[in-house]
XYZ file of C-alpha atoms in Angstrom:
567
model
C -109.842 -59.052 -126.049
C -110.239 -62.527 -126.025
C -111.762 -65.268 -123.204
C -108.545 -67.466 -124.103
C -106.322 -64.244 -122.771
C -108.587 -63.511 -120.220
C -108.048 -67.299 -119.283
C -103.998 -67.038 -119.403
C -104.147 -63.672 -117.301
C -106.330 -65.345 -114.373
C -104.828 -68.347 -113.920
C -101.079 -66.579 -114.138
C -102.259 -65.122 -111.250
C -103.587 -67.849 -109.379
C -100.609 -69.568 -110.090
C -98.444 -67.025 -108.348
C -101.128 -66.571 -105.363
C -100.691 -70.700 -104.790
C -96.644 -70.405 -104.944
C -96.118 -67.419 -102.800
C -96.432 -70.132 -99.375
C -94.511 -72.435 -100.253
C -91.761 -70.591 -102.065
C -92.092 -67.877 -98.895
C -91.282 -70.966 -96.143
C -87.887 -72.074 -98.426
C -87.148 -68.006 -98.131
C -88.413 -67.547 -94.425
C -85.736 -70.963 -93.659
C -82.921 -69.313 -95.115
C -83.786 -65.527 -93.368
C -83.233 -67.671 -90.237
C -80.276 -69.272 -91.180
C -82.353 -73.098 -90.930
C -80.938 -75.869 -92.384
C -82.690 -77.003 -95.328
C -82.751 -80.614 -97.041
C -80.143 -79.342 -99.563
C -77.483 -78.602 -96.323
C -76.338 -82.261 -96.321
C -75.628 -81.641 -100.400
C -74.146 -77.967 -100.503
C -73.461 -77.356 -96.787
C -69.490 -78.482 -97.625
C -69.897 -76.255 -100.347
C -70.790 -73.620 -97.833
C -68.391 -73.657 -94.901
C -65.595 -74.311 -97.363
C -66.274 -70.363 -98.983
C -66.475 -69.672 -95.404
C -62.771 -71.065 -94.452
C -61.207 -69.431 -97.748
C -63.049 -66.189 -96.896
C -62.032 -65.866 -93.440
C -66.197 -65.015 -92.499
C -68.007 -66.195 -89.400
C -71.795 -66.544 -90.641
C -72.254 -66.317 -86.942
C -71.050 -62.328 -86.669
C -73.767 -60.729 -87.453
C -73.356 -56.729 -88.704
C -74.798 -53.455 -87.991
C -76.571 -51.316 -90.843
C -73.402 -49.445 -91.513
C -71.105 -52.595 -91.539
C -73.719 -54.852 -93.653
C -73.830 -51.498 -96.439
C -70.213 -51.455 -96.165
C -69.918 -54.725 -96.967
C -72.356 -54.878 -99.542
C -70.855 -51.401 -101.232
C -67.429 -52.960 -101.691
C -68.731 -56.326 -102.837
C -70.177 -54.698 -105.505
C -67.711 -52.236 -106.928
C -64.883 -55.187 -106.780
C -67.349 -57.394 -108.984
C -68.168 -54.127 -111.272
C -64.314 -53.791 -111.845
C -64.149 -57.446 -112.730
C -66.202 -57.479 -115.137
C -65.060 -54.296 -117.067
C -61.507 -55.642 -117.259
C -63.003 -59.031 -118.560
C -65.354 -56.966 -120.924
C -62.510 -54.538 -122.238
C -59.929 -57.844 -122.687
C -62.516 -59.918 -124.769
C -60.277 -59.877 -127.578
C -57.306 -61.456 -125.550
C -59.182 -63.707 -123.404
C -60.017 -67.392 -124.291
C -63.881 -68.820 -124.824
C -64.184 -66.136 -127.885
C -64.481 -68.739 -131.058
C -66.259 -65.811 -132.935
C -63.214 -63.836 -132.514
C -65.051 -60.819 -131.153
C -62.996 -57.797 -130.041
C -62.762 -55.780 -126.311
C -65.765 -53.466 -125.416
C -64.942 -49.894 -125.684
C -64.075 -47.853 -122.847
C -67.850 -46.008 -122.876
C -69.783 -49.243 -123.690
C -67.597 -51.485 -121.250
C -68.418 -49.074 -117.939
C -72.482 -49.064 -118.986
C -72.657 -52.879 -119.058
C -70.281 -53.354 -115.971
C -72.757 -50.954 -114.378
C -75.380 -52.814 -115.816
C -75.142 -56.254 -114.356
C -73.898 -55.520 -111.390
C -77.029 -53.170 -110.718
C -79.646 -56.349 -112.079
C -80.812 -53.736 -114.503
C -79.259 -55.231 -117.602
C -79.581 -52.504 -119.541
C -77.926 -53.473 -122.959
C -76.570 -51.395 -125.042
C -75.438 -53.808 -127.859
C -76.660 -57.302 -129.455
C -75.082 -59.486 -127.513
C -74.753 -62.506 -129.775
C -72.384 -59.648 -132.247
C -71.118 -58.260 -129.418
C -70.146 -60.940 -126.028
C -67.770 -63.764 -126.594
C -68.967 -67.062 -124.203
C -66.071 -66.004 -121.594
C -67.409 -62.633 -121.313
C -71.230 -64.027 -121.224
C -70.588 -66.646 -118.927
C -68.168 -65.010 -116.155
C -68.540 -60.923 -116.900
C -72.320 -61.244 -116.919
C -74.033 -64.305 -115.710
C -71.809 -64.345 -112.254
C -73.828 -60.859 -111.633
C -77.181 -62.614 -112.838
C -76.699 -64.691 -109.597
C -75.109 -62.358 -107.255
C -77.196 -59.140 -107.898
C -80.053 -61.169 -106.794
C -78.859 -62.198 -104.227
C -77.211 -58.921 -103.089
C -81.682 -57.586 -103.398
C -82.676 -60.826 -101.397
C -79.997 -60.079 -99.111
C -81.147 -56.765 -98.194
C -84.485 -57.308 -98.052
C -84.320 -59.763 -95.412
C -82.096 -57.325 -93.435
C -85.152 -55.228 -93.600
C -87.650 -58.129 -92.344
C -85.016 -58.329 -89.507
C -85.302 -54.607 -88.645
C -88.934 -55.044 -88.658
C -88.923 -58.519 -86.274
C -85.537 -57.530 -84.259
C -86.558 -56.061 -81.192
C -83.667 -53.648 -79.566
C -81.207 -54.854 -81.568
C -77.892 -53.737 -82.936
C -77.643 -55.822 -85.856
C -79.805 -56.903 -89.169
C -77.414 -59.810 -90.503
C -74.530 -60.813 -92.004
C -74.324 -59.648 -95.271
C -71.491 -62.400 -96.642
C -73.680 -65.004 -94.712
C -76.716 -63.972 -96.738
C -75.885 -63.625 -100.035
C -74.141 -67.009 -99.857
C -76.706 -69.019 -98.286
C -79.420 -67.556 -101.062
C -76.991 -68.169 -103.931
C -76.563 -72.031 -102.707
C -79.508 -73.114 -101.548
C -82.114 -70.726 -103.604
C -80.477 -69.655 -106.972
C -78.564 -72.464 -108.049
C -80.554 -75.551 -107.443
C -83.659 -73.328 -109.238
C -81.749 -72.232 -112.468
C -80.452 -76.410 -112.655
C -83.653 -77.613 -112.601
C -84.806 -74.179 -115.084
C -82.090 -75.143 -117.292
C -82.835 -78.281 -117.800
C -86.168 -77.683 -118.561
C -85.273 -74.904 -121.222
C -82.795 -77.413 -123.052
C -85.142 -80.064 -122.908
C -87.839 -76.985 -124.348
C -85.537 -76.592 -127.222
C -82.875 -73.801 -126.326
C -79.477 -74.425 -126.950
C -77.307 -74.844 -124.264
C -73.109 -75.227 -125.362
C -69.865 -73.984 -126.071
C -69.985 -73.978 -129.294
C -69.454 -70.817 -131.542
C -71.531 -70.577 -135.090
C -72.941 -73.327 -137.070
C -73.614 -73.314 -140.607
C -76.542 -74.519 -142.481
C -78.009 -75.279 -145.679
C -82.035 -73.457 -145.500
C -84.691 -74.908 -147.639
C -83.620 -72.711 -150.187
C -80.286 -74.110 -150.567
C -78.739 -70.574 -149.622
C -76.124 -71.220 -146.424
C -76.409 -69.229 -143.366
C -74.528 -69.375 -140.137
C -76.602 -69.630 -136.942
C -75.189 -68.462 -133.546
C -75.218 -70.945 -130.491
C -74.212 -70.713 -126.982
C -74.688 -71.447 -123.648
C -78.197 -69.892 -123.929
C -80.414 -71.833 -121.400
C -78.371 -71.604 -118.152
C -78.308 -68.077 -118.532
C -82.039 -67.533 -119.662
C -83.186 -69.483 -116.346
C -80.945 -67.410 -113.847
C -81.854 -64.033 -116.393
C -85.749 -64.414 -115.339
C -85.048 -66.166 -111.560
C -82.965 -63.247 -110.567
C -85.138 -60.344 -112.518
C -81.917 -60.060 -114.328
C -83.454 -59.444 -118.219
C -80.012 -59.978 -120.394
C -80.545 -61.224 -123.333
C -78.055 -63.616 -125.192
C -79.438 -62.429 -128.307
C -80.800 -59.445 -129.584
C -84.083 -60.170 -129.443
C -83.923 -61.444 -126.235
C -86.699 -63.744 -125.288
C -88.511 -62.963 -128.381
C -86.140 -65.070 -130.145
C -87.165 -68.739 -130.584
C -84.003 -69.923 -128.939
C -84.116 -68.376 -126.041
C -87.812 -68.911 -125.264
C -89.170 -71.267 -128.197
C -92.956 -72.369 -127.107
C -95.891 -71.304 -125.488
C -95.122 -73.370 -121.971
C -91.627 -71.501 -121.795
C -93.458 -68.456 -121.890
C -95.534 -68.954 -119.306
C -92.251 -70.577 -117.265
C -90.351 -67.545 -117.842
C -93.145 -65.195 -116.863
C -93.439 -67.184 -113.142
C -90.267 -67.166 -112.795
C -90.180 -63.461 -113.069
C -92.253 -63.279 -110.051
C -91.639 -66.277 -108.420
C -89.403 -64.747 -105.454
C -90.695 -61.764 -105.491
C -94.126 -63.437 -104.937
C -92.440 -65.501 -101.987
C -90.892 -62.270 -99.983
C -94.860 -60.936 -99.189
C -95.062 -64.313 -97.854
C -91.454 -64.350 -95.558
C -92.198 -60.983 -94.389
C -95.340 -61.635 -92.927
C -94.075 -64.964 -91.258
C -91.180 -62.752 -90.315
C -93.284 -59.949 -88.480
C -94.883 -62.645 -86.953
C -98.545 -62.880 -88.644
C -98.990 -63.855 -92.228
C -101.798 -61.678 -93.107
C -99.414 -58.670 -93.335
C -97.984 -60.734 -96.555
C -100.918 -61.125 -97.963
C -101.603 -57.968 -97.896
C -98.747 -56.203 -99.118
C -99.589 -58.795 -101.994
C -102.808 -58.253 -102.629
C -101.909 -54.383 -103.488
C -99.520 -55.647 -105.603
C -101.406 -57.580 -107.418
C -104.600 -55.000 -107.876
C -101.807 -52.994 -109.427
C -100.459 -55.738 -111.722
C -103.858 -55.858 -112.700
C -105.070 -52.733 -113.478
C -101.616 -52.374 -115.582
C -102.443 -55.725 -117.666
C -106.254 -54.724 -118.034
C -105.137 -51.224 -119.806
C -102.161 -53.054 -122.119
C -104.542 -55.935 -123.323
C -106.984 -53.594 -123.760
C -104.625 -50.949 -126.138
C -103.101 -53.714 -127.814
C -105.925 -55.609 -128.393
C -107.768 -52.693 -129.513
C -105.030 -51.705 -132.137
C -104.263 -48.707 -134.159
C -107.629 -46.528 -135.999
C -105.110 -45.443 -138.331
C -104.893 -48.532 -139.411
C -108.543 -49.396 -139.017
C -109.813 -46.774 -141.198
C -107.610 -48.037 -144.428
C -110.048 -51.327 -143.664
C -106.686 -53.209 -141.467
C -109.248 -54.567 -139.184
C -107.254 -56.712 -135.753
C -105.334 -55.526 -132.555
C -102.092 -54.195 -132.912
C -99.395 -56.930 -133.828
C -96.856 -55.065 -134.285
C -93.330 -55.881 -133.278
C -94.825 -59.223 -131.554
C -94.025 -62.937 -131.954
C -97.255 -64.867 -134.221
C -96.539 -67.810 -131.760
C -97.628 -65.383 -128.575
C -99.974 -63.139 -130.078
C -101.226 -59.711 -128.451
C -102.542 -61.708 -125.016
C -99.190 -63.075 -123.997
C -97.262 -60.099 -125.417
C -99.152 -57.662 -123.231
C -99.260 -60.082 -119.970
C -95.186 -60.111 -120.382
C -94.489 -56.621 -121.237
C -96.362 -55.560 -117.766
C -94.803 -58.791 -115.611
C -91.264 -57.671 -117.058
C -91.595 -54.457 -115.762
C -93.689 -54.134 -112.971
C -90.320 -56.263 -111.430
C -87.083 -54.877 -112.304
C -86.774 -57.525 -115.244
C -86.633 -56.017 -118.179
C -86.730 -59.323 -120.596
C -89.238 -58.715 -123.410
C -91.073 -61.368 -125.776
C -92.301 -58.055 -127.938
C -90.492 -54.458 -128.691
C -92.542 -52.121 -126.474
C -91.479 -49.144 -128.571
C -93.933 -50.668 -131.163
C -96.792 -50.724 -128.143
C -100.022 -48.258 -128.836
C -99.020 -45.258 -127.007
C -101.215 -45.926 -124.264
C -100.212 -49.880 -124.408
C -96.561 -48.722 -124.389
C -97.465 -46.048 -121.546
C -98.245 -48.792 -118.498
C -94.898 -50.575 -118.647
C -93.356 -46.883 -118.715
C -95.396 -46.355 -115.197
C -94.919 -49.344 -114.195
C -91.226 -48.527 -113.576
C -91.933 -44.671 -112.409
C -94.193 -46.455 -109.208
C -90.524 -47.815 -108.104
C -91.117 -51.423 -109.940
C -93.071 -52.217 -106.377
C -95.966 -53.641 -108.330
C -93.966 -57.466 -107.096
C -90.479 -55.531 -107.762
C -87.509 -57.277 -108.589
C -86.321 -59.964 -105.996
C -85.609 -58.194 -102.926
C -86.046 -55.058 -104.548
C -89.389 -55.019 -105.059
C -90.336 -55.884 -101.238
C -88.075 -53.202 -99.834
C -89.149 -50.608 -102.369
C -92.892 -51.237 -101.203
C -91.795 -51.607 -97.262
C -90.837 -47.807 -98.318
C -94.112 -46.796 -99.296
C -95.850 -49.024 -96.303
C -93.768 -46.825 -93.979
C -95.006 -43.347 -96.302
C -98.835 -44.931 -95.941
C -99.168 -45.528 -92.401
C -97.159 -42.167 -91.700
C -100.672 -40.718 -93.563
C -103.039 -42.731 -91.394
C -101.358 -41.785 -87.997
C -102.099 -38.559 -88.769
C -105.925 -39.338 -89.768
C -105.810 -41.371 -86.419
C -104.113 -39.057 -84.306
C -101.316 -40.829 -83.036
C -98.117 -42.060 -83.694
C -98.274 -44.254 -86.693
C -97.098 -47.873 -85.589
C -96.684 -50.460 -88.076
C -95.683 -54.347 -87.408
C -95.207 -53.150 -83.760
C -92.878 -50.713 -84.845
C -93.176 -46.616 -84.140
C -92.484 -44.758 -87.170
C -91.273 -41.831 -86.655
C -89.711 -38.864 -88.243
C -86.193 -40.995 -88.971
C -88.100 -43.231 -90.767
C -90.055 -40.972 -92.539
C -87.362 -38.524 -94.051
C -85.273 -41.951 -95.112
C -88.076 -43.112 -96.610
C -88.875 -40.340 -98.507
C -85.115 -39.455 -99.342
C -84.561 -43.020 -101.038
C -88.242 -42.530 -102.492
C -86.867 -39.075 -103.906
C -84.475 -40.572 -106.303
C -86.632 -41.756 -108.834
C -88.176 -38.662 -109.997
C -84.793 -36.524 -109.370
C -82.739 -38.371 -112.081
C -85.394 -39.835 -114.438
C -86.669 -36.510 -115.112
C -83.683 -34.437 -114.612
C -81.625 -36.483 -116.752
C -84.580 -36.924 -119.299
C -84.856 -33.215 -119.218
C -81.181 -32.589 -120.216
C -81.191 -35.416 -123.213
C -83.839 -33.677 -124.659
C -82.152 -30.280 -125.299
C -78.416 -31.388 -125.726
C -77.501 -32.539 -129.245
C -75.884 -35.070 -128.077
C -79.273 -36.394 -126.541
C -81.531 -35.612 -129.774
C -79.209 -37.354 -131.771
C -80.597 -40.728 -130.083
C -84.259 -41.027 -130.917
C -85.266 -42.616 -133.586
C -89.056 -41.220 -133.918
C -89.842 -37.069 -133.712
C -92.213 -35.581 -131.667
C -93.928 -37.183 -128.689
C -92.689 -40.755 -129.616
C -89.463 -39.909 -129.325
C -89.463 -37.826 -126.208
C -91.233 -41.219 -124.721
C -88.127 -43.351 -126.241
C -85.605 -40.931 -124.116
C -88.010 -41.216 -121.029
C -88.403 -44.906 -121.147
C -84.555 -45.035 -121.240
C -83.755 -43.059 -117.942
C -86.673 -44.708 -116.441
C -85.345 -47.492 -116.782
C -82.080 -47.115 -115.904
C -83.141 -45.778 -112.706
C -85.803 -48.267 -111.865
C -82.999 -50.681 -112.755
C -85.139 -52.223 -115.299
C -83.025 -52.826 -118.372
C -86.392 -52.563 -121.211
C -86.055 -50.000 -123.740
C -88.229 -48.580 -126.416
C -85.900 -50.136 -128.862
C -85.979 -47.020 -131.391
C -83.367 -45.498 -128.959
C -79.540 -45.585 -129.954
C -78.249 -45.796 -127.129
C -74.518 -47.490 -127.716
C -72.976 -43.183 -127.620
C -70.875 -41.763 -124.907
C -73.237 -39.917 -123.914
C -76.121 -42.376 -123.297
C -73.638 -44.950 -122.001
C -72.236 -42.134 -119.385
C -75.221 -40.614 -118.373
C -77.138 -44.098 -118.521
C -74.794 -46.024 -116.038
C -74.422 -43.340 -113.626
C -78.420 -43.699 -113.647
C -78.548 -47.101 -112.730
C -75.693 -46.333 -110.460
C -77.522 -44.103 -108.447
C -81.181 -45.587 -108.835
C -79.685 -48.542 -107.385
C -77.517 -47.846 -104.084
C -78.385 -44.464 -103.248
C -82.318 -46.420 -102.437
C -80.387 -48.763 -100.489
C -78.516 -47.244 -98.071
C -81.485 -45.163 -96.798
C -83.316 -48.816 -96.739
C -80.216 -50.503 -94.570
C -80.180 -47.244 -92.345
C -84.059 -47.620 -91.827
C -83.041 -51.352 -90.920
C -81.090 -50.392 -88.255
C -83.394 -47.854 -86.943
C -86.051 -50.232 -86.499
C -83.912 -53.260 -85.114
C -83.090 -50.385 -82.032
C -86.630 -50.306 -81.260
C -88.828 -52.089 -78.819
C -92.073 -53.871 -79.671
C -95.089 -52.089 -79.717
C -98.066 -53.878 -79.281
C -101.153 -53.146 -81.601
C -104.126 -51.507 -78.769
C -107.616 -50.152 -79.895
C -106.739 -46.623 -81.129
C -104.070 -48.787 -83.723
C -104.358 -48.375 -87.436
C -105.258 -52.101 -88.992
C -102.999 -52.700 -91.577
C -104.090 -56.595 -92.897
C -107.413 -55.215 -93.906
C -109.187 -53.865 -97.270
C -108.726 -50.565 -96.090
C -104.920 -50.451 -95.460
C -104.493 -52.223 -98.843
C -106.490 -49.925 -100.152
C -104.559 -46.704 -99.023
C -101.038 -48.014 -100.019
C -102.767 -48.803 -103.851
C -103.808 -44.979 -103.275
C -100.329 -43.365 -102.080
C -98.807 -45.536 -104.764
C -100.759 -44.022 -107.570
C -101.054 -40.760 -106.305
C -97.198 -39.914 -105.569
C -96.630 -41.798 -109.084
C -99.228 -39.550 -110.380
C -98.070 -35.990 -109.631
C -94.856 -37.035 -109.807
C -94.696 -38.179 -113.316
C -98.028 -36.963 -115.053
C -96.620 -34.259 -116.858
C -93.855 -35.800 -118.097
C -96.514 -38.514 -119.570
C -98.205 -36.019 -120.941
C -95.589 -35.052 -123.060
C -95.229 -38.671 -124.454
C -97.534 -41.294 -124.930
C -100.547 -39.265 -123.663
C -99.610 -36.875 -126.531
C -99.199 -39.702 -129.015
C -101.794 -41.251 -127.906
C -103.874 -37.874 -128.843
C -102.465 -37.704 -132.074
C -103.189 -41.236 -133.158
C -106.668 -40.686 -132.666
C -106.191 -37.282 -135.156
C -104.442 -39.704 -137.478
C -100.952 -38.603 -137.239
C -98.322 -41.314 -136.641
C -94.563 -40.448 -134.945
């Protein structure tokens, strides 16, 4: 470990700490439905979706009518995209002449995007024409995150709402946040990234002469509009294979470090909007302060692991950290800082192959996306996922206080609780069930590319992120068979919208209720000791949860390294 990484982890966090306020007032002026200075620019816009969709912003919907809503929005643009994906090879924008997705392949990416896990399956510059890049995947770059904005500030609103029936307008929300948040953020992004380097056009292959004089064709595309909307929205796609290890999609040092804040950028912002939602601003800060003291503790370990490298290789005299599988233009610092940002939100971009990670390096990104992703989260994801876990915590200190727990001036009670815990449920249920299956069906085994721990860990990783609705992998996987592509898209399915109806359902719970004001015998939760528990409950339902299942992988490899044998 160096003091230069040191240097680039601090101040990427002091960076996000000084954006959370002032991204968190654009998001807290959109919750309310404010007009913004960009209203006089894209309010037209606006009210002109408005007229063709027949919606009234104004009629606001109850939790069942906003998951409704959201639940058909959703499967229509899922359909979409598999009938653009399966008619590729008929449909225009396709100068490489690539052919339609197969049935298996087409349903796991469809799934894929419109879940913002991005899970890929294929290299996508061999695999997506421009059509199918530009309106199958990038339209669900944008509208995924706003679909997890969306319902995150129908949470805020069952949290502020006192006795009310409704939490929002779903069509309302997710076309405000695409207008006035997404778009003008992924111009300016774009801009920058062209400007960086990356290519941004319509043009298929180009051929060149190398300084060898052998020829060799180089794929372009519109790369940089969907690179800045793939880390704004914790989307993760990569045009290429390599995804943002590849020097045209994130060419220098500075995009780097742009593509890692914009990873957390909104997700930084929500702490901020819910606390100015709820009414006092410390309750942001300290939702973010746990979130951060887990980022931390995640980076520490990597950096550490990597930088550390293999004693395999240190006792044939390979002295050095372990540079494996990373980009010489980030080195071990920024590989590790990435690997945890990208997956403590429900990103999944990479700038190095994880799968060549020590096994304890490797191991924190893996957990990272076990906790939930709630360490920041995706955007709106990651907020509602830790609201869960808020509403778990204080549950455990009203019973240490002896009283109903209360939290934000809300009662939680047993509704909230069981919800809660049902949406908290599904992470374990189908990472490990599904885990457990793959690795005793043939069709399963047939996947990994390492034996032995290393490979059980590859398998993990994959359902774990599929459920977390990450989209990483530990790249040794093949994972373009039926029976990964099946079993892999119902994951994300499921890991998706089966948290979020319990969520929208807690929403509407909580809008019912009246205010309940904070008295002497209340539990404080802005202080070090409430931030304190919910880093506690994180880690220890993450813990037993999941610990044996670690065991089995990288802890094991981990062990074996150290007796010199490699998977």
């Amino acid at each position: 470990m160096t003091f230069q990484g040191w240097f680039l982890i601090l101040g990427f966090v002091a960076l996000l700490v000084a954006l959370a306020k002032p991204v968190g007032l654009w998001l807290f002026a959109l919750y309310e439905g404010r007009r913004t200075p960009l209203h006089a620019i894209i309010g037209p816009v606006e009210r002109g979706f408005y007229k063709l969709s027949g919606v009234d912003p104004s009629a606001e919907q109850g939790w069942r009518r906003y998951a409704l809503s959201m639940l058909l929005f959703n499967v229509a643009l899922m359909l979409f995209t598999y009938a653009i994906l399966r008619l590729q090879g008929v449909l225009p924008g396709n100068p490489q002449g690539l052919p339609g997705l197969a049935p298996n392949l087409a349903f796991n990416t469809a799934i894929s995007f419109t879940t913002n896990t991005n899970w890929q399956s294929y290299g996508g510059e061999s695999t997506m024409s421009n059509l199918s890049q530009m309106l199958g995947l990038t339209i669900h770059n944008f509208l995924s995150a706003a679909t997890g904005i969306a319902l995150a500030f129908a949470l805020f609103r069952g949290f502020a709402r006192r006795e009310a029936a409704a939490i929002g307008n779903f069509w309302a929300d997710v076309t405000r946040i695409t207008l006035y948040l997404l778009l003008p953020l992924c111009i300016a992004l774009t801009l920058f990234y062209i400007a960086s380097g990356v290519p941004q056009t319509l043009s298929g292959v180009v051929d060149i002469t190398t300084l060898e004089g052998a020829r060799q064709s180089i794929l372009l595309g519109p790369v940089a509009s969907q690179e800045a909307i793939k880390m704004l929205g914790t989307n993760g796609g990569g045009f290429f294979n390599a995804n943002s290890a590849h020097p045209f999609e994130n060419p220098t040092a500075l995009t780097n470090l742009i593509q890692m804040l914009s990873i957390f950028l909104i997700g930084v912002g929500l702490t901020w909007t819910f606390g100015k939602a709820v009414g006092n601003t410390r309750q942001g800060w300290a939702i973010l302060s746990a979130m951060l003291l887990l980022f931390l503790a995640g980076v520490t370990v990597t950096y550490w692991q990597e930088a550390a490298g293999n004693p395999v290789l240190h006792s044939l005299q390979v002295a050095g950290g372990n540079m494996e599988g990373k980009e010489v233009r980030f080195g071990i610092a920024a590989s590790a800082l990435f690997s945890v940002v990208t997956t403590a939100a429900s990103c999944g971009a990479v700038n190095a192959m994880h799968d060549s990670f020590t096994a304890l390096g490797g191991m924190i990104p893996l957990f990272n996306m076990q906790l939930g992703e709630v360490v920041i989260g995706g955007v709106g994801a990651g907020i509602y996922g830790f609201l869960l876990f808020a509403i778990l915590a204080v549950f455990v200190a009203g019973l240490m206080v002896g009283r109903t727990p209360e939290y934000v001036g809300k009662k939680i009670e047993a509704r909230e609780v069981k919800l809660a815990v049902l949406a908290i449920a599904v992470l374990p249920l189908m990472i490990l069930g599904l885990t457990a299956l793959s690795s005793v069906m043939q069709h399963g085994l047939a996947g990994p590319l390492n034996k032995g721990p290393h490979g059980f860990s590859e398998i993990l990783y994959a359902f774990t992120s599929a459920v977390a609705n990450n989209g990483s992998a530990f790249a040794g996987l093949t994972a373009n068979t039926p029976w990964y592509n099946g079993l892999l898209g119902v994951a994300m399915w499921v890991g998706r919208f089966f948290i979020i109806v319990p969520m929208l359902a807690i929403a509407g719970g909580l809008a019912a209720k009246r205010h309940t004001p904070e008295s002497a015998g209340s539990f404080p939760t802005t202080g070090a000791l409430w931030v304190g528990l919910l880093v506690g409950i994180i880690l220890i339902l993450g813990g037993l949860t999941f610990l044996p299942s670690l065991a089995l992988g990288p802890i094991a490899d981990h062990l074996a390294m150290i007796r010199g044998q490699l998977f």
